PDB file of C-alpha atoms in Angstrom:
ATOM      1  CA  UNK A   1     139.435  16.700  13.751  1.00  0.00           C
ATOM      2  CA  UNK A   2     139.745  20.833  14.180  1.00  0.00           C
ATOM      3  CA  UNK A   3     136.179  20.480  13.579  1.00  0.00           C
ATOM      4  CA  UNK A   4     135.335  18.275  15.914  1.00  0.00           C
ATOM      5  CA  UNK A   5     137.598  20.462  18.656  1.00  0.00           C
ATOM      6  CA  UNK A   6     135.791  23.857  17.396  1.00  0.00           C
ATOM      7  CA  UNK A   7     132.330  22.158  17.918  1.00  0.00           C
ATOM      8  CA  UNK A   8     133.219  21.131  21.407  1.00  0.00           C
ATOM      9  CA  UNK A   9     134.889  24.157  22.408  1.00  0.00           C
ATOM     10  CA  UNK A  10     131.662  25.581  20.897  1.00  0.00           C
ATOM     11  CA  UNK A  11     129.441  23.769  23.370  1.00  0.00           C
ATOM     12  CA  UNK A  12     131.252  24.282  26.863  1.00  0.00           C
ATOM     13  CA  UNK A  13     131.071  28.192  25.897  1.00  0.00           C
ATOM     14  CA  UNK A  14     127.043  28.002  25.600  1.00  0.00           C
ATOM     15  CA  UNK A  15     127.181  25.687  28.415  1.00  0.00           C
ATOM     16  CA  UNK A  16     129.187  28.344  30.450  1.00  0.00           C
ATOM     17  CA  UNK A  17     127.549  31.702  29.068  1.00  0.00           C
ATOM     18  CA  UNK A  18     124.037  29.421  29.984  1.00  0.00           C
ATOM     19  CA  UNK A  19     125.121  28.749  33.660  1.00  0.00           C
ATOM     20  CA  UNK A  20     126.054  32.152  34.266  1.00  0.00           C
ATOM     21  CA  UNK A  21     122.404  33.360  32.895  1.00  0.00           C
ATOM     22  CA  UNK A  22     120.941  30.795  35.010  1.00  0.00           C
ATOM     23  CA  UNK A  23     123.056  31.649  38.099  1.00  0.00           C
ATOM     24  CA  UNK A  24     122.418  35.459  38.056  1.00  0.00           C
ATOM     25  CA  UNK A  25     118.099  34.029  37.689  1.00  0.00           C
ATOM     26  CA  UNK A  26     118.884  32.645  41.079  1.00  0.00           C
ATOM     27  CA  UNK A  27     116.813  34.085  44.281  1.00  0.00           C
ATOM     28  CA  UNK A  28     118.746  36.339  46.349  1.00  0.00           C
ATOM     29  CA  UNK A  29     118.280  37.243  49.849  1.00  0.00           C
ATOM     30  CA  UNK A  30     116.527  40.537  50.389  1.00  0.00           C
ATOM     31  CA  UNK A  31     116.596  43.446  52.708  1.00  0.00           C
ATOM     32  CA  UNK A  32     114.615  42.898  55.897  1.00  0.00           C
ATOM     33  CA  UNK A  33     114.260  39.050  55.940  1.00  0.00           C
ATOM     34  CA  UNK A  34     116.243  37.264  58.475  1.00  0.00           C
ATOM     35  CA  UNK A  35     119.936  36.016  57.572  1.00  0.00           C
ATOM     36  CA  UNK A  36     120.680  32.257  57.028  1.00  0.00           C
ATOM     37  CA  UNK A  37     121.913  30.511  59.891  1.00  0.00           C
ATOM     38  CA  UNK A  38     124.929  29.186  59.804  1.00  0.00           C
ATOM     39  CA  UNK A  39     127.619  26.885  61.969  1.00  0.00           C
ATOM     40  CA  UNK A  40     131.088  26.969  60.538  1.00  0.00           C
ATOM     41  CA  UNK A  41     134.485  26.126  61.781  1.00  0.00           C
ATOM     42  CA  UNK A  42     136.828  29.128  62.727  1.00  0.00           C
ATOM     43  CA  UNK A  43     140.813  28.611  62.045  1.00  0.00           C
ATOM     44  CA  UNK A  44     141.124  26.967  65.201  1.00  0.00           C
ATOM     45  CA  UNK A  45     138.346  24.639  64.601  1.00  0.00           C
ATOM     46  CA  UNK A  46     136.137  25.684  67.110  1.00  0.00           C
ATOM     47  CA  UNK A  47     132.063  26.101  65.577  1.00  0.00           C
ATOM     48  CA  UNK A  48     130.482  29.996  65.464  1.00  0.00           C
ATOM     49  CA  UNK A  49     127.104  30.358  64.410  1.00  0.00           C
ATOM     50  CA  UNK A  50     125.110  33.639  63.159  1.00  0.00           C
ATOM     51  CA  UNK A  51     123.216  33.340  66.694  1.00  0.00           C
ATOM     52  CA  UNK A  52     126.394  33.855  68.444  1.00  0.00           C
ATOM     53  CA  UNK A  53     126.541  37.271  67.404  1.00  0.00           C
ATOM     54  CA  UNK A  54     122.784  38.604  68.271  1.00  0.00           C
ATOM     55  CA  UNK A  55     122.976  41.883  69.754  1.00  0.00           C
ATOM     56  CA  UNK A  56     125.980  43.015  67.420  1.00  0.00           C
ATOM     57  CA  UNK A  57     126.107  44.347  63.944  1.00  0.00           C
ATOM     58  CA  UNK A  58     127.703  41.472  61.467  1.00  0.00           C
ATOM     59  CA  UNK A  59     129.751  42.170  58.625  1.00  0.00           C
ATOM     60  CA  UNK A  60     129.369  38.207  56.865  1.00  0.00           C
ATOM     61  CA  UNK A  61     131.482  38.639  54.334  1.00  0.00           C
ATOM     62  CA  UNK A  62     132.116  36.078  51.412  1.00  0.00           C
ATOM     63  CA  UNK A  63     135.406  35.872  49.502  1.00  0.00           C
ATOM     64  CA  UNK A  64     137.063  33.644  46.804  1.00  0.00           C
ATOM     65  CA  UNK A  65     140.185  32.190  47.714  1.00  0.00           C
ATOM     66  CA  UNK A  66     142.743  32.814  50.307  1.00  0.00           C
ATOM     67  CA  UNK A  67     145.860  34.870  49.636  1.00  0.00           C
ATOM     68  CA  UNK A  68     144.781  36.489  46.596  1.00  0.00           C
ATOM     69  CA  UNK A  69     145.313  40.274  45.765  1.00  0.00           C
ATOM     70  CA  UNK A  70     141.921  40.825  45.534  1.00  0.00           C
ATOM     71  CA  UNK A  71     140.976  38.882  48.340  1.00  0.00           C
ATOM     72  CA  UNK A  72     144.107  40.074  50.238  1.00  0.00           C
ATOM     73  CA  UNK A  73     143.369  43.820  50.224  1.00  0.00           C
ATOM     74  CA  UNK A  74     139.994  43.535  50.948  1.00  0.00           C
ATOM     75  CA  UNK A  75     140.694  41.173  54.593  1.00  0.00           C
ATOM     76  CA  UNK A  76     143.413  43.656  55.235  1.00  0.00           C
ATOM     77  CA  UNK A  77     141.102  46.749  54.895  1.00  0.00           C
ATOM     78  CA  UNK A  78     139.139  45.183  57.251  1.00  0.00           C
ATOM     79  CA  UNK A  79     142.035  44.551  59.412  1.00  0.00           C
ATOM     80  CA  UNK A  80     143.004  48.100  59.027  1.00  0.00           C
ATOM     81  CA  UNK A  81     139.466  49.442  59.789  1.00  0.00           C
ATOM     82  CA  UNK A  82     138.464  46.672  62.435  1.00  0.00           C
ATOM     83  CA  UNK A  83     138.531  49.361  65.471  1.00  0.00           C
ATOM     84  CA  UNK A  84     136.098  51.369  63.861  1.00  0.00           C
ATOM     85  CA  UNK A  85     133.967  49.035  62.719  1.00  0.00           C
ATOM     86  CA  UNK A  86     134.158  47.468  66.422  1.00  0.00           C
ATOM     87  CA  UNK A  87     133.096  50.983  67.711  1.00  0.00           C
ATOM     88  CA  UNK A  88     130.115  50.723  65.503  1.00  0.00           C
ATOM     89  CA  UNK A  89     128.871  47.330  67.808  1.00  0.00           C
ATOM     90  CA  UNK A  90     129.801  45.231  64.067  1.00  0.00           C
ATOM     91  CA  UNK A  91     131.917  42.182  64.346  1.00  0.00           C
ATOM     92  CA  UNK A  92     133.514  40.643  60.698  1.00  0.00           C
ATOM     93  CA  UNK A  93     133.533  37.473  59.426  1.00  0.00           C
ATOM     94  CA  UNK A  94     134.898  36.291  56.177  1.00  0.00           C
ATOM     95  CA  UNK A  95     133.760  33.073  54.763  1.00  0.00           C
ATOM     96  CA  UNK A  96     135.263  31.268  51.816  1.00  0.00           C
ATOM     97  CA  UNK A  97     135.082  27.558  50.377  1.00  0.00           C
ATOM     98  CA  UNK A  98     138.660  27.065  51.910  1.00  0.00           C
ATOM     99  CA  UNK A  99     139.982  24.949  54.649  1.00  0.00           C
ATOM    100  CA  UNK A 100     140.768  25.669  58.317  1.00  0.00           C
ATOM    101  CA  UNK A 101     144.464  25.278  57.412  1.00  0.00           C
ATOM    102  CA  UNK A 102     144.236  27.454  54.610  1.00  0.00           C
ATOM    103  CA  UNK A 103     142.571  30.339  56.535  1.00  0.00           C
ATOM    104  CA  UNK A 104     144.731  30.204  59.358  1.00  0.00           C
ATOM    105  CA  UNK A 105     147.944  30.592  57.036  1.00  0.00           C
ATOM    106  CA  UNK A 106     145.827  33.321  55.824  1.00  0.00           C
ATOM    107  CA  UNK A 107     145.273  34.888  58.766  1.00  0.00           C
ATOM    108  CA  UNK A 108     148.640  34.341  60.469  1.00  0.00           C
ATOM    109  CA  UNK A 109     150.312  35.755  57.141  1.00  0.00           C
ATOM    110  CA  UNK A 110     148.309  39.051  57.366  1.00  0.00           C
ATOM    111  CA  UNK A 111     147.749  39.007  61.133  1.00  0.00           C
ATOM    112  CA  UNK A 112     144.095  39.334  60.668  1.00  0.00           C
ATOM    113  CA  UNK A 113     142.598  39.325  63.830  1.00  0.00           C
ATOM    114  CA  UNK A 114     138.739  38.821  62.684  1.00  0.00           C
ATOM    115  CA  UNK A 115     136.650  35.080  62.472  1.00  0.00           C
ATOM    116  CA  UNK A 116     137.272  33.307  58.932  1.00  0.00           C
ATOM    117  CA  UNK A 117     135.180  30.405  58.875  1.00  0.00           C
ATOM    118  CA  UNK A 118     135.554  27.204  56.583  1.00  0.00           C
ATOM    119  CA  UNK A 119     133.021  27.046  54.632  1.00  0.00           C
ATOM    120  CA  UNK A 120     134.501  23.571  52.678  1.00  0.00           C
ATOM    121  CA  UNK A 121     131.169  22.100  50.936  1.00  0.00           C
ATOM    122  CA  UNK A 122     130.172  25.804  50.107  1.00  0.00           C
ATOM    123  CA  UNK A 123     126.373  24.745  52.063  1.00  0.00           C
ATOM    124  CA  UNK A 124     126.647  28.704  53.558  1.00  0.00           C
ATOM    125  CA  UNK A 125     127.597  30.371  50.923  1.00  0.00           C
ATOM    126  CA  UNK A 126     124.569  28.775  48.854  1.00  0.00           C
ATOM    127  CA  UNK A 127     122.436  29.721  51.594  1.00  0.00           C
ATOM    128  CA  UNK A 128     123.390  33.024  50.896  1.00  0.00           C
ATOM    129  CA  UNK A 129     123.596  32.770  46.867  1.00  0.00           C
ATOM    130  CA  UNK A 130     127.131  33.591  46.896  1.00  0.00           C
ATOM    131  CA  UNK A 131     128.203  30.348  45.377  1.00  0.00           C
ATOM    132  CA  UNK A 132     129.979  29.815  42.293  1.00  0.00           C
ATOM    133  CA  UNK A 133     129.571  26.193  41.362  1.00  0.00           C
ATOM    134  CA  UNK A 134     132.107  25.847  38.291  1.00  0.00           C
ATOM    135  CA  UNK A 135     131.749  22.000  36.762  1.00  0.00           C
ATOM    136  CA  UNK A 136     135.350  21.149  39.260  1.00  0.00           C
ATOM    137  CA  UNK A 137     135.215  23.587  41.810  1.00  0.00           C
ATOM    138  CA  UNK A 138     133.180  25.737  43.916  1.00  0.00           C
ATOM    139  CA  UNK A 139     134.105  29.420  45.046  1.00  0.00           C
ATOM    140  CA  UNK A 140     132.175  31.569  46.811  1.00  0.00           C
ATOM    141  CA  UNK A 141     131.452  35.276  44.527  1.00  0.00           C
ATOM    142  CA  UNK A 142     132.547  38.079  46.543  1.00  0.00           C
ATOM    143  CA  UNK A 143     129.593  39.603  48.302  1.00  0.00           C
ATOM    144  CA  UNK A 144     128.672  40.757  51.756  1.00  0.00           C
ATOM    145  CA  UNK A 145     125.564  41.362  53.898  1.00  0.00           C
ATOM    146  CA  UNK A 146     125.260  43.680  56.519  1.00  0.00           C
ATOM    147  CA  UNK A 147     123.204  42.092  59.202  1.00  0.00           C
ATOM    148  CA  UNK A 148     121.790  43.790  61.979  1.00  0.00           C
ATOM    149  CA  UNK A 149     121.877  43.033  65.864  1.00  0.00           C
ATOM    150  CA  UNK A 150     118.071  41.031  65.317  1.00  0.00           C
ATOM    151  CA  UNK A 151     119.772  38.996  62.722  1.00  0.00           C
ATOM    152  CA  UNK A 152     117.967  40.604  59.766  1.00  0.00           C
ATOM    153  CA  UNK A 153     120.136  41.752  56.628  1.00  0.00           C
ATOM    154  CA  UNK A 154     120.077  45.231  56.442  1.00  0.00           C
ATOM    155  CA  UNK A 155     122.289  45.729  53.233  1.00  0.00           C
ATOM    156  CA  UNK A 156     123.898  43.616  50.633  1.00  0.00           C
ATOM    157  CA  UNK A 157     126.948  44.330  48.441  1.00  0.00           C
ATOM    158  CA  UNK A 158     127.318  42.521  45.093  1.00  0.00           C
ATOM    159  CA  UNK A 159     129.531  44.840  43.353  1.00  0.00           C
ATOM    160  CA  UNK A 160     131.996  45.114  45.946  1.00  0.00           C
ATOM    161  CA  UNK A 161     134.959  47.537  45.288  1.00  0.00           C
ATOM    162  CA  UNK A 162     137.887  45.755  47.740  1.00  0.00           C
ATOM    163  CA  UNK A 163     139.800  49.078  48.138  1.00  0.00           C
ATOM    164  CA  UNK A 164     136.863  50.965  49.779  1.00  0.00           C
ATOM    165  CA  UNK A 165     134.448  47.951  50.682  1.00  0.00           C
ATOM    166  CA  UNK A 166     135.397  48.612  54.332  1.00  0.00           C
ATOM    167  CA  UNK A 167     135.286  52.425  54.704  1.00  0.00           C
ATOM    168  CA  UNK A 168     131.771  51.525  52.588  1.00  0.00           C
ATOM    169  CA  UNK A 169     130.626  49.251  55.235  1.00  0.00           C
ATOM    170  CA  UNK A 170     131.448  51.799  58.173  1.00  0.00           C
ATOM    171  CA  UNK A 171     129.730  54.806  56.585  1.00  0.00           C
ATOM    172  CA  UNK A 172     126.452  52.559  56.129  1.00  0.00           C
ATOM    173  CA  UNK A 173     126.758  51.585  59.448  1.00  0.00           C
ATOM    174  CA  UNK A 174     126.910  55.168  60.390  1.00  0.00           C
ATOM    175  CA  UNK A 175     123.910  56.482  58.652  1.00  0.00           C
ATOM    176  CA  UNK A 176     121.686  52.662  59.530  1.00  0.00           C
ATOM    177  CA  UNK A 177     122.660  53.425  62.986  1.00  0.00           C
ATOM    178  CA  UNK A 178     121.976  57.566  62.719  1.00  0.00           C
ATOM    179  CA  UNK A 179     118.243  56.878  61.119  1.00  0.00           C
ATOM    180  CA  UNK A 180     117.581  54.160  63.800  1.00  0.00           C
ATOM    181  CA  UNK A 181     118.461  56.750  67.305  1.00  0.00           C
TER     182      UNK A 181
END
């Protein structure tokens, strides 16, 4: 019987270590080539699309799960450095595989004052290769993309560090925005 546990225990490790090869093979958007577009649901249910934002900066982030430390500090940095990042024409929105009603506990807990969108099926963040699709569950992997006011990414963050992501975002913007006048 232990054997028969080991050899199983054996096989969802190989099938896990062989997903995660195969998911980091997977395409990834590049700089210069226009962003996804997307319609999501907001916290008050009401649809925002990628082409609602032409003409501003877009800071499309992706994150994991509501109300989680990680996930936490990060939408709170951005709270914290929203003014600036307004200043710089950029407008934030954070998009997880949660509900409405979860992001808008979220929000209201935190009082963050940016668009979360819903992104339930995870169909965006898949779009956008930052999808997780675990054998139960699907959460999206913490990246961003900086997308500029034609709707073209400009940068992309896969190692994001949550305690500076923000301040990291604002200095790009400065220097995409210095090299472009």
């Amino acid at each position: 019987m232990l054997i028969k546990v080991l050899f199983y225990v054996a096989i969802i490790l190989v099938a896990l270590l062989g997903y995660r090869h195969y998911a980091s093979m997977q395409p990834s958007l590049t700089i210069g080539e226009n962003a996804p577009e997307f319609g999501l649901k907001d916290t008050k249910g009401s649809y925002h699309s990628l082409s609602d934002y032409k003409g501003k900066y877009v800071v499309l982030y992706f994150y994991p799960k509501d109300d989680t430390p990680g996930c936490t500090k990060e939408a709170c940095n951005f709270r914290d450095d929203l003014s600036k990042l307004e200043q710089l024409n950029a407008k934030v929105i954070g998009i997880s595989v949660d509900s409405e009603a979860s992001h808008q506990k979220f929000a209201e807990k935190y009082h963050l004052p940016f668009t979360l969108l819903a992104d339930i099926d995870g169909s965006v963040a898949n779009t956008y290769h930052a999808l997780t699709n675990l054998i139960f569950t699907k959460i999206a992997k913490r990246y961003t993309f900086l997308i500029d006011p034609n709707s073209k990414v400009v940068k992309i963050y896969h190692d994001v560090n949550v305690s500076n992501h923000s301040q990291q975002i604002i200095d790009d913007l400065k220097n995409l925005q210095a090299t472009a006048n």
